[in-house]
Amino acid sequence: MKTTIETLEGKIWPEPELQSSLVLTGHALRKKPIDELTPNDLRVAFNEDIGAEFLKERVLELLENEPAIGDLFDGDLILAVMRSQQFSTDKEFRMKIIKNADKALTKELDLQTRYEIENLKTA
């Protein structure tokens, strides 16, 4: 059996009452094997704080290989992580993400993304 957020938390969420795209996506992410989560899946998980504490290794693995990876735009994954509770509360994780943010800044990013990464590094 592959590891999922549900198996790590030991909780199965009930079927959602609200059938919005985001709610359905969040529920699906909890059931998807962690090693199969895409950069976009991780972006949503960190933005919505869905099992993010269990996804740190996976996100670091992806960012170390491609720090400016993104689905909506280049750098969207690292921005989601830098805005997350995990980034602000886990000092060791924060340092690893900042290292990847520095690498992302060497890539071609739009000015807004570049500006936000710089600001979140020092926040």
mmCIF file of N, CA and C in Angstrom:
data_model
loop_
_atom_site.group_PDB
_atom_site.id
_atom_site.type_symbol
_atom_site.label_atom_id
_atom_site.label_comp_id
_atom_site.label_asym_id
_atom_site.label_seq_id
_atom_site.Cartn_x
_atom_site.Cartn_y
_atom_site.Cartn_z
ATOM 1 N N MET A 1 0.845 -1.187 0.000
ATOM 2 C CA MET A 1 0.000 0.000 0.000
ATOM 3 C C MET A 1 0.885 1.243 0.000
ATOM 4 N N LYS A 2 0.594 2.150 -0.889
ATOM 5 C CA LYS A 2 1.377 3.377 -0.993
ATOM 6 C C LYS A 2 0.956 4.364 0.091
ATOM 7 N N THR A 3 1.913 5.163 0.527
ATOM 8 C CA THR A 3 1.664 6.142 1.576
ATOM 9 C C THR A 3 0.906 7.343 1.033
ATOM 10 N N THR A 4 -0.132 7.734 1.741
ATOM 11 C CA THR A 4 -0.934 8.898 1.388
ATOM 12 C C THR A 4 -1.033 9.803 2.621
ATOM 13 N N ILE A 5 -1.547 10.991 2.424
ATOM 14 C CA ILE A 5 -1.789 11.883 3.555
ATOM 15 C C ILE A 5 -2.778 11.215 4.515
ATOM 16 N N GLU A 6 -3.802 10.587 3.973
ATOM 17 C CA GLU A 6 -4.791 9.902 4.818
ATOM 18 C C GLU A 6 -4.153 8.838 5.696
ATOM 19 N N THR A 7 -3.274 8.012 5.111
ATOM 20 C CA THR A 7 -2.669 6.945 5.909
ATOM 21 C C THR A 7 -1.745 7.515 6.978
ATOM 22 N N LEU A 8 -1.037 8.589 6.672
ATOM 23 C CA LEU A 8 -0.139 9.191 7.655
ATOM 24 C C LEU A 8 -0.908 9.885 8.776
ATOM 25 N N GLU A 9 -2.004 10.544 8.431
ATOM 26 C CA GLU A 9 -2.829 11.218 9.441
ATOM 27 C C GLU A 9 -3.681 10.235 10.217
ATOM 28 N N GLY A 10 -4.015 9.128 9.588
ATOM 29 C CA GLY A 10 -4.907 8.167 10.226
ATOM 30 C C GLY A 10 -6.348 8.647 10.268
ATOM 31 N N LYS A 11 -6.690 9.572 9.372
ATOM 32 C CA LYS A 11 -8.049 10.121 9.307
ATOM 33 C C LYS A 11 -8.566 10.049 7.880
ATOM 34 N N ILE A 12 -9.799 9.641 7.751
ATOM 35 C CA ILE A 12 -10.448 9.670 6.444
ATOM 36 C C ILE A 12 -11.536 10.729 6.522
ATOM 37 N N TRP A 13 -11.405 11.722 5.666
ATOM 38 C CA TRP A 13 -12.406 12.787 5.643
ATOM 39 C C TRP A 13 -13.714 12.244 5.088
ATOM 40 N N PRO A 14 -14.836 12.693 5.613
ATOM 41 C CA PRO A 14 -16.117 12.301 5.017
ATOM 42 C C PRO A 14 -16.260 12.926 3.640
ATOM 43 N N GLU A 15 -17.164 12.372 2.858
ATOM 44 C CA GLU A 15 -17.404 12.936 1.527
ATOM 45 C C GLU A 15 -17.797 14.402 1.675
ATOM 46 N N PRO A 16 -17.260 15.245 0.811
ATOM 47 C CA PRO A 16 -17.539 16.684 0.952
ATOM 48 C C PRO A 16 -18.992 17.026 0.630
ATOM 49 N N GLU A 17 -19.519 17.953 1.424
ATOM 50 C CA GLU A 17 -20.867 18.448 1.143
ATOM 51 C C GLU A 17 -20.816 19.466 0.006
ATOM 52 N N LEU A 18 -19.799 20.313 0.041
ATOM 53 C CA LEU A 18 -19.610 21.314 -1.000
ATOM 54 C C LEU A 18 -18.860 20.663 -2.153
ATOM 55 N N GLN A 19 -19.374 20.756 -3.334
ATOM 56 C CA GLN A 19 -18.787 20.085 -4.494
ATOM 57 C C GLN A 19 -17.972 21.038 -5.367
ATOM 58 N N SER A 20 -17.270 21.977 -4.748
ATOM 59 C CA SER A 20 -16.451 22.895 -5.541
ATOM 60 C C SER A 20 -15.200 22.178 -6.029
ATOM 61 N N SER A 21 -14.608 22.705 -7.049
ATOM 62 C CA SER A 21 -13.396 22.121 -7.619
ATOM 63 C C SER A 21 -12.285 22.023 -6.573
ATOM 64 N N LEU A 22 -12.098 23.079 -5.795
ATOM 65 C CA LEU A 22 -11.036 23.086 -4.791
ATOM 66 C C LEU A 22 -11.283 22.058 -3.697
ATOM 67 N N VAL A 23 -12.507 21.949 -3.231
ATOM 68 C CA VAL A 23 -12.831 20.973 -2.190
ATOM 69 C C VAL A 23 -12.614 19.556 -2.710
ATOM 70 N N LEU A 24 -13.087 19.274 -3.904
ATOM 71 C CA LEU A 24 -12.903 17.939 -4.485
ATOM 72 C C LEU A 24 -11.433 17.635 -4.717
ATOM 73 N N THR A 25 -10.673 18.623 -5.160
ATOM 74 C CA THR A 25 -9.232 18.450 -5.360
ATOM 75 C C THR A 25 -8.544 18.145 -4.038
ATOM 76 N N GLY A 26 -8.880 18.895 -3.009
ATOM 77 C CA GLY A 26 -8.290 18.667 -1.689
ATOM 78 C C GLY A 26 -8.556 17.270 -1.172
ATOM 79 N N HIS A 27 -9.775 16.802 -1.326
ATOM 80 C CA HIS A 27 -10.099 15.442 -0.896
ATOM 81 C C HIS A 27 -9.315 14.407 -1.703
ATOM 82 N N ALA A 28 -9.210 14.627 -2.984
ATOM 83 C CA ALA A 28 -8.476 13.685 -3.845
ATOM 84 C C ALA A 28 -6.987 13.653 -3.496
ATOM 85 N N LEU A 29 -6.424 14.808 -3.158
ATOM 86 C CA LEU A 29 -4.996 14.857 -2.810
ATOM 87 C C LEU A 29 -4.681 13.999 -1.594
ATOM 88 N N ARG A 30 -5.601 13.934 -0.664
ATOM 89 C CA ARG A 30 -5.391 13.146 0.560
ATOM 90 C C ARG A 30 -5.309 11.648 0.259
ATOM 91 N N LYS A 31 -5.893 11.221 -0.841
ATOM 92 C CA LYS A 31 -5.924 9.804 -1.198
ATOM 93 C C LYS A 31 -4.828 9.401 -2.191
ATOM 94 N N LYS A 32 -4.188 10.379 -2.783
ATOM 95 C CA LYS A 32 -3.183 10.115 -3.812
ATOM 96 C C LYS A 32 -1.843 9.764 -3.152
ATOM 97 N N PRO A 33 -1.152 8.729 -3.658
ATOM 98 C CA PRO A 33 0.164 8.402 -3.094
ATOM 99 C C PRO A 33 1.104 9.616 -3.152
ATOM 100 N N ILE A 34 1.799 9.856 -2.054
ATOM 101 C CA ILE A 34 2.652 11.039 -1.943
ATOM 102 C C ILE A 34 3.700 11.079 -3.046
ATOM 103 N N ASP A 35 4.256 9.933 -3.394
ATOM 104 C CA ASP A 35 5.299 9.933 -4.429
ATOM 105 C C ASP A 35 4.747 10.188 -5.831
ATOM 106 N N GLU A 36 3.417 10.260 -5.968
ATOM 107 C CA GLU A 36 2.798 10.561 -7.251
ATOM 108 C C GLU A 36 2.258 11.997 -7.328
ATOM 109 N N LEU A 37 2.385 12.747 -6.244
ATOM 110 C CA LEU A 37 1.887 14.122 -6.245
ATOM 111 C C LEU A 37 2.716 14.977 -7.194
ATOM 112 N N THR A 38 2.022 15.711 -8.030
ATOM 113 C CA THR A 38 2.668 16.573 -9.021
ATOM 114 C C THR A 38 3.002 17.920 -8.386
ATOM 115 N N PRO A 39 3.808 18.729 -9.068
ATOM 116 C CA PRO A 39 4.056 20.080 -8.551
ATOM 117 C C PRO A 39 2.757 20.859 -8.324
ATOM 118 N N ASN A 40 1.794 20.707 -9.208
ATOM 119 C CA ASN A 40 0.523 21.402 -9.025
ATOM 120 C C ASN A 40 -0.237 20.868 -7.811
ATOM 121 N N ASP A 41 -0.215 19.550 -7.615
ATOM 122 C CA ASP A 41 -0.844 18.963 -6.426
ATOM 123 C C ASP A 41 -0.220 19.546 -5.159
ATOM 124 N N LEU A 42 1.095 19.628 -5.150
ATOM 125 C CA LEU A 42 1.800 20.148 -3.975
ATOM 126 C C LEU A 42 1.499 21.625 -3.759
ATOM 127 N N ARG A 43 1.388 22.364 -4.844
ATOM 128 C CA ARG A 43 1.047 23.791 -4.730
ATOM 129 C C ARG A 43 -0.294 23.947 -4.028
ATOM 130 N N VAL A 44 -1.279 23.169 -4.459
ATOM 131 C CA VAL A 44 -2.603 23.231 -3.840
ATOM 132 C C VAL A 44 -2.522 22.790 -2.378
ATOM 133 N N ALA A 45 -1.825 21.705 -2.113
ATOM 134 C CA ALA A 45 -1.725 21.192 -0.744
ATOM 135 C C ALA A 45 -1.096 22.222 0.196
ATOM 136 N N PHE A 46 -0.027 22.885 -0.240
ATOM 137 C CA PHE A 46 0.610 23.885 0.614
ATOM 138 C C PHE A 46 -0.248 25.146 0.718
ATOM 139 N N ASN A 47 -0.893 25.549 -0.365
ATOM 140 C CA ASN A 47 -1.779 26.723 -0.303
ATOM 141 C C ASN A 47 -2.939 26.499 0.654
ATOM 142 N N GLU A 48 -3.471 25.290 0.673
ATOM 143 C CA GLU A 48 -4.663 24.988 1.478
ATOM 144 C C GLU A 48 -4.321 24.278 2.791
ATOM 145 N N ASP A 49 -3.045 24.074 3.070
ATOM 146 C CA ASP A 49 -2.575 23.374 4.270
ATOM 147 C C ASP A 49 -3.238 22.006 4.411
ATOM 148 N N ILE A 50 -3.188 21.254 3.340
ATOM 149 C CA ILE A 50 -3.732 19.891 3.312
ATOM 150 C C ILE A 50 -2.567 18.921 3.429
ATOM 151 N N GLY A 51 -2.314 18.470 4.648
ATOM 152 C CA GLY A 51 -1.254 17.497 4.877
ATOM 153 C C GLY A 51 0.152 17.989 4.579
ATOM 154 N N ALA A 52 0.333 19.293 4.542
ATOM 155 C CA ALA A 52 1.630 19.850 4.146
ATOM 156 C C ALA A 52 2.772 19.359 5.029
ATOM 157 N N GLU A 53 2.484 19.091 6.297
ATOM 158 C CA GLU A 53 3.545 18.610 7.183
ATOM 159 C C GLU A 53 4.116 17.272 6.732
ATOM 160 N N PHE A 54 3.343 16.514 5.952
ATOM 161 C CA PHE A 54 3.803 15.218 5.450
ATOM 162 C C PHE A 54 4.428 15.313 4.061
ATOM 163 N N LEU A 55 4.392 16.482 3.468
ATOM 164 C CA LEU A 55 4.812 16.639 2.076
ATOM 165 C C LEU A 55 6.144 17.366 1.925
ATOM 166 N N LYS A 56 6.777 17.672 3.020
ATOM 167 C CA LYS A 56 8.015 18.457 2.957
ATOM 168 C C LYS A 56 9.117 17.744 2.171
ATOM 169 N N GLU A 57 9.308 16.468 2.419
ATOM 170 C CA GLU A 57 10.355 15.737 1.685
ATOM 171 C C GLU A 57 10.071 15.716 0.185
ATOM 172 N N ARG A 58 8.816 15.479 -0.165
ATOM 173 C CA ARG A 58 8.435 15.413 -1.587
ATOM 174 C C ARG A 58 8.653 16.759 -2.273
ATOM 175 N N VAL A 59 8.248 17.840 -1.616
ATOM 176 C CA VAL A 59 8.401 19.152 -2.239
ATOM 177 C C VAL A 59 9.883 19.517 -2.350
ATOM 178 N N LEU A 60 10.675 19.167 -1.355
ATOM 179 C CA LEU A 60 12.117 19.450 -1.438
ATOM 180 C C LEU A 60 12.759 18.663 -2.579
ATOM 181 N N GLU A 61 12.347 17.422 -2.754
ATOM 182 C CA GLU A 61 12.857 16.587 -3.845
ATOM 183 C C GLU A 61 12.611 17.266 -5.198
ATOM 184 N N LEU A 62 11.403 17.767 -5.396
ATOM 185 C CA LEU A 62 11.070 18.420 -6.663
ATOM 186 C C LEU A 62 11.796 19.755 -6.826
ATOM 187 N N LEU A 63 11.835 20.553 -5.766
ATOM 188 C CA LEU A 63 12.458 21.875 -5.861
ATOM 189 C C LEU A 63 13.976 21.790 -6.019
ATOM 190 N N GLU A 64 14.590 20.777 -5.440
ATOM 191 C CA GLU A 64 16.040 20.633 -5.598
ATOM 192 C C GLU A 64 16.400 20.322 -7.039
ATOM 193 N N ASN A 65 15.531 19.608 -7.735
ATOM 194 C CA ASN A 65 15.774 19.294 -9.147
ATOM 195 C C ASN A 65 15.401 20.440 -10.070
ATOM 196 N N GLU A 66 14.362 21.177 -9.700
ATOM 197 C CA GLU A 66 13.885 22.275 -10.542
ATOM 198 C C GLU A 66 13.266 23.355 -9.651
ATOM 199 N N PRO A 67 14.077 24.255 -9.097
ATOM 200 C CA PRO A 67 13.591 25.212 -8.095
ATOM 201 C C PRO A 67 12.529 26.189 -8.590
ATOM 202 N N ALA A 68 12.477 26.459 -9.872
ATOM 203 C CA ALA A 68 11.480 27.407 -10.392
ATOM 204 C C ALA A 68 10.295 26.697 -11.030
ATOM 205 N N ILE A 69 10.104 25.429 -10.689
ATOM 206 C CA ILE A 69 9.019 24.650 -11.286
ATOM 207 C C ILE A 69 7.674 25.306 -10.982
ATOM 208 N N GLY A 70 6.782 25.214 -11.947
ATOM 209 C CA GLY A 70 5.455 25.775 -11.754
ATOM 210 C C GLY A 70 4.483 25.257 -12.775
ATOM 211 N N ASP A 71 3.221 25.317 -12.432
ATOM 212 C CA ASP A 71 2.167 24.892 -13.337
ATOM 213 C C ASP A 71 1.415 26.113 -13.864
ATOM 214 N N LEU A 72 0.984 26.969 -12.964
ATOM 215 C CA LEU A 72 0.298 28.195 -13.388
ATOM 216 C C LEU A 72 1.297 29.205 -13.953
ATOM 217 N N PHE A 73 2.465 29.292 -13.306
ATOM 218 C CA PHE A 73 3.557 30.156 -13.760
ATOM 219 C C PHE A 73 4.842 29.662 -13.121
ATOM 220 N N ASP A 74 5.977 29.989 -13.720
ATOM 221 C CA ASP A 74 7.266 29.571 -13.170
ATOM 222 C C ASP A 74 7.418 30.117 -11.750
ATOM 223 N N GLY A 75 7.749 29.231 -10.835
ATOM 224 C CA GLY A 75 7.958 29.630 -9.444
ATOM 225 C C GLY A 75 6.721 29.521 -8.569
ATOM 226 N N ASP A 76 5.594 29.062 -9.116
ATOM 227 C CA ASP A 76 4.387 29.027 -8.283
ATOM 228 C C ASP A 76 4.472 28.021 -7.139
ATOM 229 N N LEU A 77 5.203 26.928 -7.316
ATOM 230 C CA LEU A 77 5.318 25.953 -6.232
ATOM 231 C C LEU A 77 6.119 26.532 -5.076
ATOM 232 N N ILE A 78 7.263 27.105 -5.360
ATOM 233 C CA ILE A 78 8.076 27.624 -4.256
ATOM 234 C C ILE A 78 7.364 28.774 -3.541
ATOM 235 N N LEU A 79 6.607 29.572 -4.270
ATOM 236 C CA LEU A 79 5.832 30.642 -3.614
ATOM 237 C C LEU A 79 4.777 30.058 -2.684
ATOM 238 N N ALA A 80 4.083 29.020 -3.131
ATOM 239 C CA ALA A 80 3.072 28.391 -2.273
ATOM 240 C C ALA A 80 3.710 27.865 -0.998
ATOM 241 N N VAL A 81 4.865 27.238 -1.139
ATOM 242 C CA VAL A 81 5.556 26.699 0.027
ATOM 243 C C VAL A 81 6.008 27.833 0.948
ATOM 244 N N MET A 82 6.528 28.905 0.362
ATOM 245 C CA MET A 82 7.025 30.019 1.177
ATOM 246 C C MET A 82 5.899 30.774 1.881
ATOM 247 N N ARG A 83 4.695 30.669 1.400
ATOM 248 C CA ARG A 83 3.531 31.301 2.043
ATOM 249 C C ARG A 83 2.913 30.394 3.105
ATOM 250 N N SER A 84 3.359 29.162 3.188
ATOM 251 C CA SER A 84 2.707 28.160 4.029
ATOM 252 C C SER A 84 3.110 28.255 5.498
ATOM 253 N N GLN A 85 2.287 27.625 6.314
ATOM 254 C CA GLN A 85 2.563 27.533 7.746
ATOM 255 C C GLN A 85 3.846 26.734 7.986
ATOM 256 N N GLN A 86 4.092 25.715 7.182
ATOM 257 C CA GLN A 86 5.295 24.895 7.350
ATOM 258 C C GLN A 86 6.562 25.734 7.199
ATOM 259 N N PHE A 87 6.537 26.659 6.261
ATOM 260 C CA PHE A 87 7.691 27.536 6.025
ATOM 261 C C PHE A 87 7.922 28.449 7.221
ATOM 262 N N SER A 88 6.851 28.928 7.821
ATOM 263 C CA SER A 88 7.004 29.884 8.918
ATOM 264 C C SER A 88 7.268 29.206 10.262
ATOM 265 N N THR A 89 6.941 27.917 10.410
ATOM 266 C CA THR A 89 7.094 27.268 11.717
ATOM 267 C C THR A 89 8.234 26.253 11.818
ATOM 268 N N ASP A 90 8.711 25.737 10.701
ATOM 269 C CA ASP A 90 9.762 24.714 10.715
ATOM 270 C C ASP A 90 11.064 25.340 10.229
ATOM 271 N N LYS A 91 11.931 25.676 11.172
ATOM 272 C CA LYS A 91 13.157 26.408 10.854
ATOM 273 C C LYS A 91 14.063 25.651 9.878
ATOM 274 N N GLU A 92 14.241 24.368 10.086
ATOM 275 C CA GLU A 92 15.100 23.569 9.204
ATOM 276 C C GLU A 92 14.534 23.523 7.787
ATOM 277 N N PHE A 93 13.233 23.310 7.679
ATOM 278 C CA PHE A 93 12.562 23.296 6.378
ATOM 279 C C PHE A 93 12.694 24.663 5.713
ATOM 280 N N ARG A 94 12.501 25.719 6.484
ATOM 281 C CA ARG A 94 12.612 27.089 5.967
ATOM 282 C C ARG A 94 13.986 27.324 5.332
ATOM 283 N N MET A 95 15.043 26.878 5.998
ATOM 284 C CA MET A 95 16.403 27.083 5.482
ATOM 285 C C MET A 95 16.596 26.333 4.159
ATOM 286 N N LYS A 96 16.064 25.140 4.061
ATOM 287 C CA LYS A 96 16.177 24.364 2.825
ATOM 288 C C LYS A 96 15.394 25.032 1.690
ATOM 289 N N ILE A 97 14.237 25.560 2.009
ATOM 290 C CA ILE A 97 13.427 26.238 0.992
ATOM 291 C C ILE A 97 14.114 27.526 0.546
ATOM 292 N N ILE A 98 14.688 28.267 1.461
ATOM 293 C CA ILE A 98 15.402 29.497 1.092
ATOM 294 C C ILE A 98 16.564 29.179 0.155
ATOM 295 N N LYS A 99 17.257 28.097 0.420
ATOM 296 C CA LYS A 99 18.346 27.677 -0.473
ATOM 297 C C LYS A 99 17.800 27.424 -1.887
ATOM 298 N N ASN A 100 16.653 26.770 -1.974
ATOM 299 C CA ASN A 100 16.035 26.529 -3.279
ATOM 300 C C ASN A 100 15.501 27.813 -3.886
ATOM 301 N N ALA A 101 15.028 28.728 -3.048
ATOM 302 C CA ALA A 101 14.540 30.018 -3.547
ATOM 303 C C ALA A 101 15.689 30.790 -4.188
ATOM 304 N N ASP A 102 16.862 30.731 -3.576
ATOM 305 C CA ASP A 102 18.025 31.401 -4.166
ATOM 306 C C ASP A 102 18.344 30.817 -5.539
ATOM 307 N N LYS A 103 18.225 29.501 -5.670
ATOM 308 C CA LYS A 103 18.445 28.867 -6.976
ATOM 309 C C LYS A 103 17.358 29.272 -7.966
ATOM 310 N N ALA A 104 16.119 29.376 -7.487
ATOM 311 C CA ALA A 104 15.013 29.772 -8.369
ATOM 312 C C ALA A 104 15.236 31.176 -8.904
ATOM 313 N N LEU A 105 15.829 32.030 -8.093
ATOM 314 C CA LEU A 105 16.053 33.418 -8.514
ATOM 315 C C LEU A 105 17.088 33.537 -9.620
ATOM 316 N N THR A 106 17.850 32.474 -9.878
ATOM 317 C CA THR A 106 18.805 32.498 -10.988
ATOM 318 C C THR A 106 18.109 32.167 -12.307
ATOM 319 N N LYS A 107 16.842 31.758 -12.243
ATOM 320 C CA LYS A 107 16.060 31.408 -13.436
ATOM 321 C C LYS A 107 15.277 32.631 -13.909
ATOM 322 N N GLU A 108 14.740 32.505 -15.106
ATOM 323 C CA GLU A 108 13.900 33.589 -15.625
ATOM 324 C C GLU A 108 12.534 33.520 -14.966
ATOM 325 N N LEU A 109 12.251 34.513 -14.141
ATOM 326 C CA LEU A 109 10.962 34.609 -13.462
ATOM 327 C C LEU A 109 10.396 35.991 -13.723
ATOM 328 N N ASP A 110 9.075 36.105 -13.705
ATOM 329 C CA ASP A 110 8.499 37.433 -13.885
ATOM 330 C C ASP A 110 8.841 38.289 -12.660
ATOM 331 N N LEU A 111 8.773 39.591 -12.830
ATOM 332 C CA LEU A 111 9.193 40.516 -11.774
ATOM 333 C C LEU A 111 8.392 40.350 -10.496
ATOM 334 N N GLN A 112 7.096 40.116 -10.592
ATOM 335 C CA GLN A 112 6.263 39.949 -9.397
ATOM 336 C C GLN A 112 6.691 38.721 -8.603
ATOM 337 N N THR A 113 6.927 37.608 -9.284
ATOM 338 C CA THR A 113 7.357 36.383 -8.613
ATOM 339 C C THR A 113 8.704 36.593 -7.948
ATOM 340 N N ARG A 114 9.629 37.193 -8.666
ATOM 341 C CA ARG A 114 10.965 37.486 -8.140
ATOM 342 C C ARG A 114 10.858 38.360 -6.882
ATOM 343 N N TYR A 115 10.037 39.397 -6.947
ATOM 344 C CA TYR A 115 9.849 40.326 -5.836
ATOM 345 C C TYR A 115 9.276 39.588 -4.621
ATOM 346 N N GLU A 116 8.260 38.747 -4.847
ATOM 347 C CA GLU A 116 7.627 38.041 -3.738
ATOM 348 C C GLU A 116 8.572 37.027 -3.092
ATOM 349 N N ILE A 117 9.348 36.316 -3.897
ATOM 350 C CA ILE A 117 10.331 35.388 -3.337
ATOM 351 C C ILE A 117 11.328 36.123 -2.457
ATOM 352 N N GLU A 118 11.841 37.225 -2.956
ATOM 353 C CA GLU A 118 12.804 38.015 -2.164
ATOM 354 C C GLU A 118 12.194 38.468 -0.848
ATOM 355 N N ASN A 119 10.956 38.942 -0.881
ATOM 356 C CA ASN A 119 10.297 39.419 0.341
ATOM 357 C C ASN A 119 10.001 38.287 1.326
ATOM 358 N N LEU A 120 9.583 37.139 0.817
ATOM 359 C CA LEU A 120 9.273 36.014 1.705
ATOM 360 C C LEU A 120 10.537 35.419 2.334
ATOM 361 N N LYS A 121 11.649 35.530 1.649
ATOM 362 C CA LYS A 121 12.905 35.019 2.213
ATOM 363 C C LYS A 121 13.262 35.750 3.513
ATOM 364 N N THR A 122 12.950 37.019 3.574
ATOM 365 C CA THR A 122 13.360 37.834 4.723
ATOM 366 C C THR A 122 12.220 38.071 5.722
ATOM 367 N N ALA A 123 11.046 37.558 5.406
ATOM 368 C CA ALA A 123 9.877 37.789 6.293
ATOM 369 C C ALA A 123 10.005 37.015 7.592
#
